[in-house]
Structure formats: structure tokens, C-alpha cells
Short mmCIF file of C-alpha atoms in Angstrom, two decimals:
data_model
loop_
_atom_site.label_atom_id
_atom_site.label_comp_id
_atom_site.label_asym_id
_atom_site.label_seq_id
_atom_site.Cartn_x
_atom_site.Cartn_y
_atom_site.Cartn_z
CA MET A 1 -181.02 67.20 105.41
CA ARG A 2 -179.13 70.20 106.75
CA HIS A 3 -175.09 70.21 106.28
CA LEU A 4 -173.16 70.98 109.13
CA SER A 5 -170.73 73.85 109.15
CA ALA A 6 -167.11 73.60 109.67
CA ASN A 7 -167.41 74.87 113.27
CA GLU A 8 -170.31 72.71 114.10
CA GLN A 9 -168.28 69.38 112.72
CA ARG A 10 -165.35 70.80 114.91
CA ASN A 11 -167.38 70.66 117.88
CA CYS A 12 -168.84 67.52 117.07
CA TRP A 13 -165.50 65.96 116.87
CA LEU A 14 -164.15 67.48 120.08
CA LEU A 15 -167.64 66.10 121.80
CA ALA A 16 -166.80 62.73 120.67
CA GLY A 17 -163.07 62.94 121.79
CA VAL A 18 -164.18 63.92 125.45
CA LEU A 19 -166.73 61.32 125.67
CA LEU A 20 -164.24 58.64 124.01
CA LEU A 21 -161.76 60.02 126.88
CA LEU A 22 -164.27 59.38 129.55
CA ALA A 23 -165.25 55.82 128.17
CA ALA A 24 -161.64 54.81 128.21
CA ILE A 25 -160.89 56.23 131.84
CA THR A 26 -164.06 54.69 133.25
CA ALA A 27 -163.48 51.22 131.30
CA LEU A 28 -159.93 51.17 133.11
CA HIS A 29 -161.26 52.15 136.22
CA TYR A 30 -163.96 49.56 136.55
CA LEU A 31 -161.93 46.79 134.74
CA THR A 32 -158.99 46.92 137.11
CA SER A 33 -158.96 44.94 140.38
CA VAL A 34 -160.53 46.87 143.48
CA HIS A 35 -157.51 45.79 145.66
CA LEU A 36 -155.20 47.85 143.56
CA VAL A 37 -155.90 50.98 145.16
CA PRO A 38 -152.98 53.03 143.59
CA TYR A 39 -154.08 52.47 140.26
CA HIS A 40 -157.74 53.51 141.09
CA VAL A 41 -156.13 56.76 142.41
CA VAL A 42 -154.41 57.25 139.02
CA TYR A 43 -157.33 56.49 137.14
CA ARG A 44 -159.78 58.93 139.15
CA SER A 45 -157.00 61.80 138.52
CA LEU A 46 -157.28 61.10 134.78
CA TYR A 47 -161.05 62.29 135.16
CA PHE A 48 -159.55 65.94 135.24
CA LEU A 49 -158.09 65.90 131.76
CA PRO A 50 -161.72 65.81 129.99
CA ILE A 51 -163.43 67.96 132.59
CA ALA A 52 -160.79 70.28 131.82
CA MET A 53 -160.96 69.94 128.08
CA ALA A 54 -164.52 70.62 128.12
CA ALA A 55 -164.29 73.64 130.54
CA VAL A 56 -161.73 74.96 128.10
CA LEU A 57 -163.74 74.13 124.88
CA TRP A 58 -167.24 75.10 126.23
CA GLY A 59 -166.86 77.21 129.19
CA VAL A 60 -168.17 76.95 132.85
CA ARG A 61 -171.18 75.10 131.72
CA GLY A 62 -169.39 72.47 129.50
CA GLY A 63 -167.10 71.78 132.21
CA LEU A 64 -169.97 71.23 134.90
CA ILE A 65 -171.70 69.13 132.63
CA THR A 66 -168.50 67.08 132.26
CA ALA A 67 -168.02 67.09 135.86
CA LEU A 68 -171.82 65.90 136.37
CA LEU A 69 -171.03 63.07 133.96
CA VAL A 70 -168.11 61.78 135.79
CA THR A 71 -169.68 61.97 139.21
CA ALA A 72 -172.27 59.73 137.66
CA LEU A 73 -169.86 57.35 136.36
CA HIS A 74 -167.71 57.33 139.37
CA LEU A 75 -170.74 57.00 141.96
CA PRO A 76 -171.11 53.39 141.60
CA TYR A 77 -167.70 52.70 142.27
CA MET A 78 -167.72 55.30 145.41
CA LEU A 79 -170.88 53.76 146.89
CA PHE A 80 -170.39 49.88 146.36
CA ILE A 81 -166.91 49.15 145.54
CA SER A 82 -164.52 51.63 147.52
CA HIS A 83 -165.73 50.19 150.71
CA GLU A 84 -164.11 46.73 150.20
CA THR A 85 -160.98 48.64 149.84
CA SER A 86 -158.66 51.09 151.64
CA ASP A 87 -159.77 53.75 149.14
CA SER A 88 -162.03 56.02 151.77
CA LEU A 89 -165.39 57.49 150.86
CA LEU A 90 -163.89 60.80 152.04
CA ASP A 91 -161.33 61.05 149.58
CA ASN A 92 -163.47 60.14 146.85
CA ILE A 93 -165.86 63.06 147.69
CA LEU A 94 -163.35 65.37 148.18
CA GLU A 95 -162.12 64.78 144.74
CA LEU A 96 -165.56 65.14 143.44
CA ILE A 97 -165.93 68.12 144.72
CA LEU A 98 -162.19 69.16 143.46
CA PHE A 99 -163.54 67.97 139.84
CA TYR A 100 -166.28 70.75 140.13
CA GLY A 101 -163.61 73.17 141.42
CA VAL A 102 -161.29 72.69 138.41
CA ALA A 103 -164.59 72.95 135.93
CA LEU A 104 -165.21 76.35 137.37
CA LEU A 105 -161.59 77.24 137.43
CA ALA A 106 -160.99 76.28 134.12
CA GLY A 107 -164.02 77.52 132.63
CA ILE A 108 -163.51 80.90 134.12
CA LEU A 109 -160.12 81.09 132.96
CA SER A 110 -161.02 79.86 129.23
CA ALA A 111 -163.92 82.68 129.32
CA ARG A 112 -161.47 85.19 130.33
CA GLN A 113 -159.03 83.94 127.58
CA GLN A 114 -161.72 84.04 125.00
CA GLN A 115 -162.92 87.47 126.04
CA GLN A 116 -159.39 88.80 125.60
CA ARG A 117 -159.03 87.20 122.37
CA ARG A 118 -162.05 88.65 121.11
CA GLU A 119 -161.25 92.02 122.06
CA ALA A 120 -157.63 91.93 120.60
CA LEU A 121 -159.63 90.70 117.28
CA ARG A 122 -161.70 93.76 117.63
CA MET A 123 -158.86 96.04 118.37
CA ARG A 124 -156.84 94.54 115.54
CA THR A 125 -159.78 95.10 113.13
CA TYR A 126 -160.47 98.46 114.35
CA ILE A 127 -156.85 99.27 114.04
CA ASP A 128 -156.81 97.81 110.44
CA GLY A 129 -159.47 99.74 109.62
CA ILE A 130 -157.99 103.16 110.81
CA LEU A 131 -155.10 101.92 109.08
CA ALA A 132 -156.63 101.18 105.68
CA SER A 133 -158.49 104.60 105.78
CA LEU A 134 -155.47 106.61 106.32
CA PRO A 135 -153.99 108.50 103.11
CA ILE A 136 -150.72 108.10 104.30
CA GLY A 137 -148.60 104.91 104.30
CA VAL A 138 -147.81 102.93 107.60
CA ALA A 139 -145.32 100.32 107.89
CA THR A 140 -143.99 98.34 110.94
CA ILE A 141 -140.47 96.57 110.66
CA GLU A 142 -139.45 94.29 113.06
CA PRO A 143 -135.78 93.93 114.43
CA THR A 144 -134.99 90.89 112.12
CA GLY A 145 -136.09 93.03 109.26
CA LYS A 146 -139.23 91.44 108.42
CA ILE A 147 -142.32 93.48 107.65
CA ALA A 148 -144.89 93.33 110.59
CA LEU A 149 -147.66 95.40 109.33
CA GLN A 150 -147.94 97.69 106.51
CA ASN A 151 -151.46 99.19 104.98
CA PRO A 152 -152.77 99.76 101.50
CA ALA A 153 -151.85 103.11 101.09
CA ALA A 154 -148.08 102.18 101.84
CA VAL A 155 -148.27 99.53 99.00
CA HIS A 156 -150.24 101.95 96.75
CA LEU A 157 -147.52 104.96 96.94
CA ILE A 158 -144.50 102.97 96.07
CA GLY A 159 -146.27 100.17 94.10
CA LYS A 160 -144.79 97.36 95.79
CA GLU A 161 -143.75 95.63 99.20
CA VAL A 162 -141.97 97.96 101.57
CA HIS A 163 -138.80 95.98 101.78
CA ASP A 164 -138.69 95.80 97.98
CA PHE A 165 -138.40 99.80 98.05
CA PRO A 166 -135.29 100.47 95.82
CA TYR A 167 -134.36 103.43 98.06
CA PRO A 168 -132.61 103.19 101.34
CA ILE A 169 -134.85 104.20 104.10
CA GLN A 170 -132.85 105.81 106.67
CA GLN A 171 -133.77 107.08 110.39
CA GLY A 172 -135.27 110.40 110.34
CA TYR A 173 -136.82 112.26 107.75
CA SER A 174 -136.02 111.96 103.78
CA GLU A 175 -137.82 112.88 100.43
CA CYS A 176 -137.33 111.15 97.04
CA GLN A 177 -138.87 111.22 93.71
CA TRP A 178 -140.58 107.83 92.85
CA GLN A 179 -143.03 106.83 89.89
CA GLY A 180 -143.89 110.42 89.42
CA ARG A 181 -144.45 111.22 92.74
CA ALA A 182 -142.82 113.24 95.41
CA LEU A 183 -142.79 111.00 98.54
CA GLY A 184 -142.08 112.05 102.06
CA ILE A 185 -140.68 109.17 104.27
CA HIS A 186 -140.12 109.13 107.91
CA ARG A 187 -138.42 106.14 110.04
CA SER A 188 -138.75 106.11 113.76
CA THR A 189 -137.81 103.39 116.49
CA LEU A 190 -140.54 102.27 118.47
CA SER A 191 -140.00 101.87 122.21
CA SER A 192 -138.84 98.66 123.94
CA ALA A 193 -136.98 97.44 120.92
CA LEU A 194 -139.96 96.58 119.11
CA GLY A 195 -138.74 97.47 115.53
CA ASP A 196 -139.54 100.63 113.52
CA VAL A 197 -142.26 102.44 112.12
CA ILE A 198 -142.28 103.90 108.59
CA THR A 199 -144.87 106.53 107.12
CA ILE A 200 -144.74 107.38 103.61
CA GLU A 201 -146.91 110.57 102.51
CA ASP A 202 -147.41 111.81 98.69
CA LEU A 203 -146.12 115.36 98.58
CA SER A 204 -147.30 116.12 95.13
CA GLU A 205 -150.52 117.59 95.85
CA GLN A 206 -148.76 119.97 98.55
CA ARG A 207 -146.33 120.69 96.31
CA ARG A 208 -148.37 121.71 93.33
CA LEU A 209 -150.89 123.66 95.79
CA ALA A 210 -147.68 125.36 97.24
CA GLU A 211 -146.79 126.23 93.66
CA LYS A 212 -150.06 127.45 92.90
CA ILE A 213 -149.98 129.70 95.99
CA ARG A 214 -146.25 131.17 94.77
CA GLN A 215 -147.59 131.84 91.46
CA ALA A 216 -150.96 133.52 92.76
CA GLU A 217 -148.62 135.64 94.82
CA ARG A 218 -146.05 136.43 92.30
CA GLN A 219 -149.04 137.60 89.84
CA ALA A 220 -150.35 139.43 92.64
CA SER A 221 -147.22 141.27 93.27
CA LEU A 222 -146.85 141.75 89.36
CA GLY A 223 -150.20 143.10 89.17
CA ARG A 224 -150.02 145.61 92.00
CA LEU A 225 -146.27 146.69 90.50
CA ALA A 226 -148.26 147.02 87.20
CA GLY A 227 -150.91 149.04 88.30
CA GLY A 228 -149.10 151.36 90.22
CA LEU A 229 -146.83 152.08 87.13
CA ALA A 230 -150.04 152.23 84.84
CA HIS A 231 -151.29 154.90 86.62
CA GLU A 232 -148.04 156.98 86.51
CA ILE A 233 -147.54 156.35 82.77
CA ARG A 234 -150.94 157.20 81.71
CA ASN A 235 -150.90 160.95 82.79
CA PRO A 236 -147.71 161.86 80.73
CA LEU A 237 -148.72 159.89 78.11
CA GLY A 238 -151.88 161.59 77.67
CA ILE A 239 -149.93 165.05 77.58
CA LEU A 240 -147.96 163.30 74.87
CA ARG A 241 -151.07 162.46 72.76
CA ALA A 242 -152.74 165.63 73.30
CA THR A 243 -149.48 167.32 72.10
CA ALA A 244 -149.18 165.34 69.12
CA GLN A 245 -152.72 165.90 68.15
CA LEU A 246 -151.99 169.86 68.61
CA LEU A 247 -149.07 169.76 66.56
CA ALA A 248 -151.13 167.69 63.81
CA THR A 249 -153.58 170.44 63.82
CA ARG A 250 -151.62 173.53 63.79
CA LEU A 251 -148.75 172.31 61.24
CA GLN A 252 -151.26 169.99 59.42
CA ASN A 253 -149.82 171.62 55.87
CA ILE A 254 -146.21 170.22 56.80
CA PRO A 255 -146.92 166.41 55.57
CA GLU A 256 -143.72 164.96 57.47
CA VAL A 257 -145.38 166.57 60.70
CA THR A 258 -148.67 165.04 60.10
CA ARG A 259 -147.11 161.71 59.41
CA TYR A 260 -144.91 161.43 62.43
CA THR A 261 -147.69 162.83 64.83
CA GLN A 262 -149.95 159.77 63.33
CA VAL A 263 -147.40 157.53 64.72
CA VAL A 264 -147.10 159.04 67.89
CA THR A 265 -151.22 158.97 68.06
CA THR A 266 -151.28 155.20 66.89
CA GLU A 267 -148.34 154.21 69.47
CA SER A 268 -150.08 156.25 72.15
CA ASP A 269 -153.34 154.44 71.74
CA ARG A 270 -151.80 151.00 71.70
CA ILE A 271 -149.97 151.92 74.96
CA ASP A 272 -153.16 153.03 76.40
CA ARG A 273 -154.91 149.69 75.49
CA LEU A 274 -152.10 147.92 77.31
CA ILE A 275 -152.61 150.26 80.61
CA SER A 276 -156.15 149.38 80.29
CA GLU A 277 -155.25 145.50 80.42
CA ILE A 278 -152.69 145.93 82.83
CA LEU A 279 -155.20 147.74 85.14
CA SER A 280 -158.11 145.55 84.53
CA TYR A 281 -155.50 142.64 85.58
CA ALA A 282 -154.24 144.83 88.80
CA HIS A 283 -158.00 145.94 89.82
CA PRO A 284 -160.33 143.50 88.85
CA ARG A 285 -163.82 144.80 88.87
CA SER A 286 -166.68 143.21 91.28
CA LEU A 287 -168.43 140.32 89.71
CA SER A 288 -172.04 140.85 88.62
CA LEU A 289 -173.18 137.16 88.84
CA GLU A 290 -176.28 136.01 86.81
CA ALA A 291 -177.52 132.46 85.56
CA VAL A 292 -175.67 131.59 82.00
CA ALA A 293 -176.95 128.87 79.98
CA PRO A 294 -173.75 127.27 78.40
CA GLY A 295 -175.42 126.25 75.08
CA PRO A 296 -176.56 129.64 73.94
CA PHE A 297 -173.34 131.28 75.26
CA LEU A 298 -171.11 129.30 73.24
CA GLU A 299 -173.42 129.81 69.99
CA GLN A 300 -173.38 133.70 70.70
CA LEU A 301 -169.38 133.54 71.08
CA LEU A 302 -169.08 131.49 67.91
CA GLN A 303 -171.14 133.99 66.08
CA ASP A 304 -169.05 136.75 67.48
CA CYS A 305 -165.69 135.58 66.58
CA GLN A 306 -166.51 133.61 63.13
CA PRO A 307 -165.37 136.73 61.23
CA TYR A 308 -161.87 136.82 62.52
CA ALA A 309 -161.74 133.03 62.21
CA GLU A 310 -162.83 133.42 58.47
CA GLN A 311 -160.19 136.26 57.99
CA HIS A 312 -157.32 133.52 59.10
CA SER A 313 -159.25 130.82 56.99
CA ILE A 314 -159.99 128.77 60.32
CA LEU A 315 -163.41 126.65 60.94
CA LEU A 316 -165.01 127.03 64.27
CA GLU A 317 -167.00 124.10 65.43
CA ILE A 318 -169.10 123.60 68.33
CA GLU A 319 -169.74 119.91 70.04
CA ARG A 320 -173.33 120.47 71.29
CA ARG A 321 -174.47 118.57 74.33
CA ASP A 322 -178.00 118.64 75.97
CA ASN A 323 -179.17 119.14 79.53
CA LEU A 324 -176.15 120.99 80.48
CA PRO A 325 -176.37 122.82 84.06
CA ILE A 326 -176.93 126.32 84.53
CA ILE A 327 -173.76 127.99 86.00
CA SER A 328 -173.62 131.38 87.67
CA ALA A 329 -170.83 133.82 86.50
CA ASP A 330 -170.13 137.33 85.21
CA THR A 331 -171.30 137.18 81.65
CA GLU A 332 -169.08 139.84 80.36
CA LEU A 333 -165.84 138.69 82.14
CA LEU A 334 -166.70 134.99 81.09
CA ARG A 335 -167.11 136.22 77.52
CA GLN A 336 -163.71 138.02 77.65
CA ALA A 337 -161.97 135.06 79.05
CA LEU A 338 -163.31 132.68 76.67
CA LEU A 339 -163.22 135.02 73.53
CA ASN A 340 -159.28 135.51 74.56
CA LEU A 341 -158.77 131.84 74.81
CA LEU A 342 -160.54 131.18 71.41
CA LEU A 343 -158.75 134.28 69.96
CA ASN A 344 -155.25 132.49 70.97
CA ALA A 345 -156.57 128.96 69.40
CA ILE A 346 -157.19 130.71 66.16
CA GLN A 347 -153.77 132.45 66.15
CA ALA A 348 -152.04 129.09 66.90
CA SER A 349 -153.71 127.21 64.14
CA SER A 350 -152.50 127.07 60.49
CA PRO A 351 -155.10 127.63 57.74
CA GLY A 352 -157.67 125.25 56.90
CA GLN A 353 -157.65 123.75 60.47
CA THR A 354 -160.40 123.55 62.83
CA VAL A 355 -161.09 125.05 66.56
CA THR A 356 -163.67 123.00 68.30
CA LEU A 357 -165.51 124.74 71.40
CA SER A 358 -167.53 122.28 74.02
CA ALA A 359 -168.90 122.30 77.25
CA GLN A 360 -169.57 119.30 79.69
CA GLN A 361 -170.11 118.53 83.22
CA ALA A 362 -167.41 117.28 85.39
CA ASP A 363 -168.69 116.48 88.98
CA THR A 364 -169.60 119.66 90.64
CA ALA A 365 -168.13 121.81 87.73
CA LEU A 366 -169.14 123.06 84.29
CA CYS A 367 -165.98 122.73 82.03
CA PHE A 368 -165.51 124.71 78.81
CA ALA A 369 -163.07 123.33 76.27
CA ILE A 370 -161.30 125.07 73.22
CA CYS A 371 -159.29 122.62 71.31
CA ASP A 372 -157.08 123.61 68.31
CA ARG A 373 -154.47 121.68 66.07
CA GLY A 374 -151.63 123.88 66.45
CA PRO A 375 -147.91 123.31 67.52
CA GLY A 376 -148.62 122.88 71.14
CA ILE A 377 -147.03 124.75 74.03
CA PRO A 378 -143.26 123.98 74.73
CA ASP A 379 -142.75 122.51 78.29
CA THR A 380 -140.01 125.18 78.88
CA ILE A 381 -142.89 127.79 79.20
CA LYS A 382 -145.87 125.93 80.48
CA GLY A 383 -145.07 127.12 84.10
CA ARG A 384 -144.79 130.86 82.81
CA ILE A 385 -147.83 130.74 80.70
CA PHE A 386 -150.22 132.53 82.75
CA ASP A 387 -147.41 135.31 84.05
CA PRO A 388 -148.16 138.85 83.24
CA PHE A 389 -146.11 140.36 80.36
CA PHE A 390 -145.18 136.67 79.35
CA THR A 391 -145.96 136.26 75.57
CA THR A 392 -144.30 134.20 72.41
CA ARG A 393 -145.98 136.80 69.81
CA ASP A 394 -143.94 139.86 68.76
CA GLU A 395 -147.37 141.62 68.78
CA GLY A 396 -148.47 140.27 72.09
CA THR A 397 -148.67 142.23 75.19
CA GLY A 398 -148.35 139.35 77.56
CA MET A 399 -151.54 140.12 79.51
CA GLY A 400 -154.36 138.15 77.84
CA LEU A 401 -153.79 134.80 79.62
CA ALA A 402 -152.90 136.69 82.74
CA VAL A 403 -156.31 138.47 82.80
CA VAL A 404 -157.87 134.96 82.00
CA ALA A 405 -156.37 133.60 85.00
CA ARG A 406 -157.61 136.44 87.26
CA ILE A 407 -161.07 136.23 85.77
CA VAL A 408 -161.40 132.30 86.62
CA SER A 409 -159.79 132.95 89.92
CA ASP A 410 -162.39 135.45 90.86
CA HIS A 411 -165.17 132.90 89.93
CA GLN A 412 -163.23 130.19 92.28
CA GLY A 413 -162.54 128.26 88.97
CA SER A 414 -159.74 126.71 87.34
CA ILE A 415 -157.96 126.97 84.00
CA GLU A 416 -155.39 124.57 82.43
CA LEU A 417 -153.81 124.23 79.00
CA GLU A 418 -152.93 120.72 78.11
CA GLU A 419 -151.43 118.88 75.19
CA ARG A 420 -153.68 116.80 73.15
CA PRO A 421 -152.97 113.14 72.16
CA GLU A 422 -153.66 113.94 68.54
CA GLY A 423 -151.55 117.24 68.52
CA GLY A 424 -152.64 120.63 69.55
CA THR A 425 -153.67 122.41 72.77
CA ARG A 426 -156.87 121.86 74.97
CA ALA A 427 -157.83 125.01 77.01
CA ARG A 428 -160.19 123.90 79.97
CA LEU A 429 -161.92 126.35 82.05
CA CYS A 430 -164.02 125.13 84.87
CA LEU A 431 -166.62 127.02 87.06
CA PRO A 432 -168.49 125.64 89.94
CA LEU A 433 -171.93 124.81 89.57
CA GLN A 434 -174.68 126.61 91.21
CA LYS A 435 -175.36 124.98 94.76
CA GLU A 436 -178.85 123.67 94.97
CA GLN A 437 -181.04 125.46 97.57
CA PRO A 438 -182.09 123.28 100.74
#
């Protein structure tokens, strides 16, 4: 036997109530003396109650069916009994017609109300769906201070109900720091004294992007300035080096002159290498893209750097992974960037420590990681680590990581240096994967 649903059970109880009410009114009608006309007029008027109830509950059809049932119940009285009293047949007929009129009117009004209720529910569901999909938090506050509505983003951004937010939310726009997020909060008054609406937006990503743009603009300006200076310096530097070589040739019998000119030549070569790095940063070459298999590429990089690592008593390891996707990159520039990061990791490590190379897929990018167990990067310099000419080593030029950042940017990739929980630094260089051809 099928169990009735809650709605079906409710309808059954309501139907039983309407039928019971009809039976009670009819019993009063027929058990009362026919000569008590005022009572019969009242009882007949009571039939409007179940008719209206049926019309409200089940629409026009329910009202008309109930009116027909009332007609069947009242017809014997109207045809055979009412003529013995002063209760006229015309009054009874008019009241029967009125029964059907009430059924129609109540049914139509009920149908309209139900339609409006369904439309309001549909609109509420539609609005709730929009609010739930918004990345910004939205909350409305009644004039009494009660929260009328708030979407999930509002609770997510502040971690609690809006009325429990510890910072006072003033009219207009304000910003605050909360749980590591930069929040922009705007409060305005709704029309017709309906209360206030509050919007909450997470500004952290915007600020991070703005900082990246400012950093890129600063680096570009420094690069242009450095490129111009490098060209101006290289010409007199070449003359200085040529003069030193000429003196060394003509005065080679004087040991002091030979020694001093050798110093000039060596330092000139060092300055020339620095100028080459500056020019490489300021005027990067166009990319020559080709398919790169990460596994063999890292193996070759490790072999190239192995002698330098052995010289510093550092062990190099590769975390090998199968089925890595092919990427599209300029092989020489990618090698230059990873080699620079690898040399930095070796220089930051103590003898006997291990530097690990790895590659893995992360969503739509392939990420190379170089991990060391050195002292890490102080928080005070993290924001400047990729700036040109910034270095923490006496013998450094400050151009290595700046060139790495430029190479990664030219590949539409990303580069970040982060602390490792077990100590040391992880350099993470990510390049986008090749797009599949349709």
C-alpha cells in the first residue's frame, strides 16, 4: 500500500473538514423547525463558508464542486419544504446563484494569489541564485538593525555573520584588514526607509595585481635606464681596455705596469659582462619557441651544473615523474633562467646539503621547482628580490633574478620564491602548457 505524502495527507484532512462542515450546516438546516425562517436564512448563509474554503484551497473547480454539493443538499428543502413557510423560492434560487458567484470569485482570487506567490518564490530563488554566485558579499539590514538577507560570500569574507563583525560599518565606503584580507566595505541606505545594503569585496587580489603591475613598470623603467647607461658606458670602456692592452704590450718589460694593466683588463671584462646582462634585461631577444620535454631537459641541466655543485660539496637530486606534458618554450632562455635559480640554490646551501630539482603539472601549467635547505629569504627583502641591481652577495651584480623574472614574463609564466616548512627556499617557475589544437 502506497503511503500518502505530507501534502496529500494535508489535502485529505482539509477535504474531511469541508465535508464535515457541510454535514453540520445541513443537519442544522433540516433539524430546525421549518417555521423558524430567520434561523434557516442564517444556516443557508453558512454554506458560503465551505464554498469559499474549497475555492481558496482548490481553486475555481473546488469551489464549483462544493457549490454543486451544496445545491444537492439544499434542493430538497427549497423544493418541498420552503413553500410551507414565508421563505420564498426566489430567495433560495438567488442564494444558490450567489453560491456559484462566490465560488468563482474566491477561486479566481485564490488562483491569482497562488500565481503571485509562485512568482514571488521564483523571483526569490532567482535573486538568491544571483547573490550566491556573486564574488562580493551582499547583506541587507532592516531599520531595526536585524539582518534581512546576506549571501554566502558575505559570511565567507568575514568568517561570521555580518552583525557579529567587530569593525563598525559606517555609511559610505571604507577599507579594513580582517583575517589576512583587505576588505572594501560600502554601506548605503535603501529608498523608502527599507534599511541599509552592505557590500563587501575582497581587495587582496586587486592589490596583489596592482603591486605586480607597479613592480613590472618599475623594472621596465630601470631596464630602459640601465640599457641607455650600458650603451654609453661600453664605448669608453672599450677604449679603456684597448689602452690597457696597448700599454701592457709596449711596456711589458716593466712588471708593475703589466700587473696593473692586467687588473684593468680583468675588471673591464667584468664590467663588460655586467653590461651584457643589463642589455639582456633591457632588450630581451625575441622568443624562439620549441617543444620541450621536462624530464630530459632537467637531466641535461643537472649534468651541466654537476661540476659546480661538486666544487661546493652540494648533492644534486631530481624527483622524477612520468607522463609530464610537453611545453612550448625558448630552450636557451629557459635553461638560463633555471640555471640561474639552481646556481643561487647551490650558493645558498652549506657543504653536504642537497638541492632538489623537480617538475610537475599544476592545472594548465608546468611548474619547475628548485628546493634548497639554506637560510631562506628574509621577509624584509622579499618584495625587492627580483629588482635589477638588488643583491645580498658582495660579488653579485643583482641582475640574475631580474633576468629570470623577465624571461618568465616573456613566456607568460610566473615565478615565486617561498619558504619551505622544513627550512630553506623553494623557487617555483611555472610556464603555461601548450594549447590543444581543435
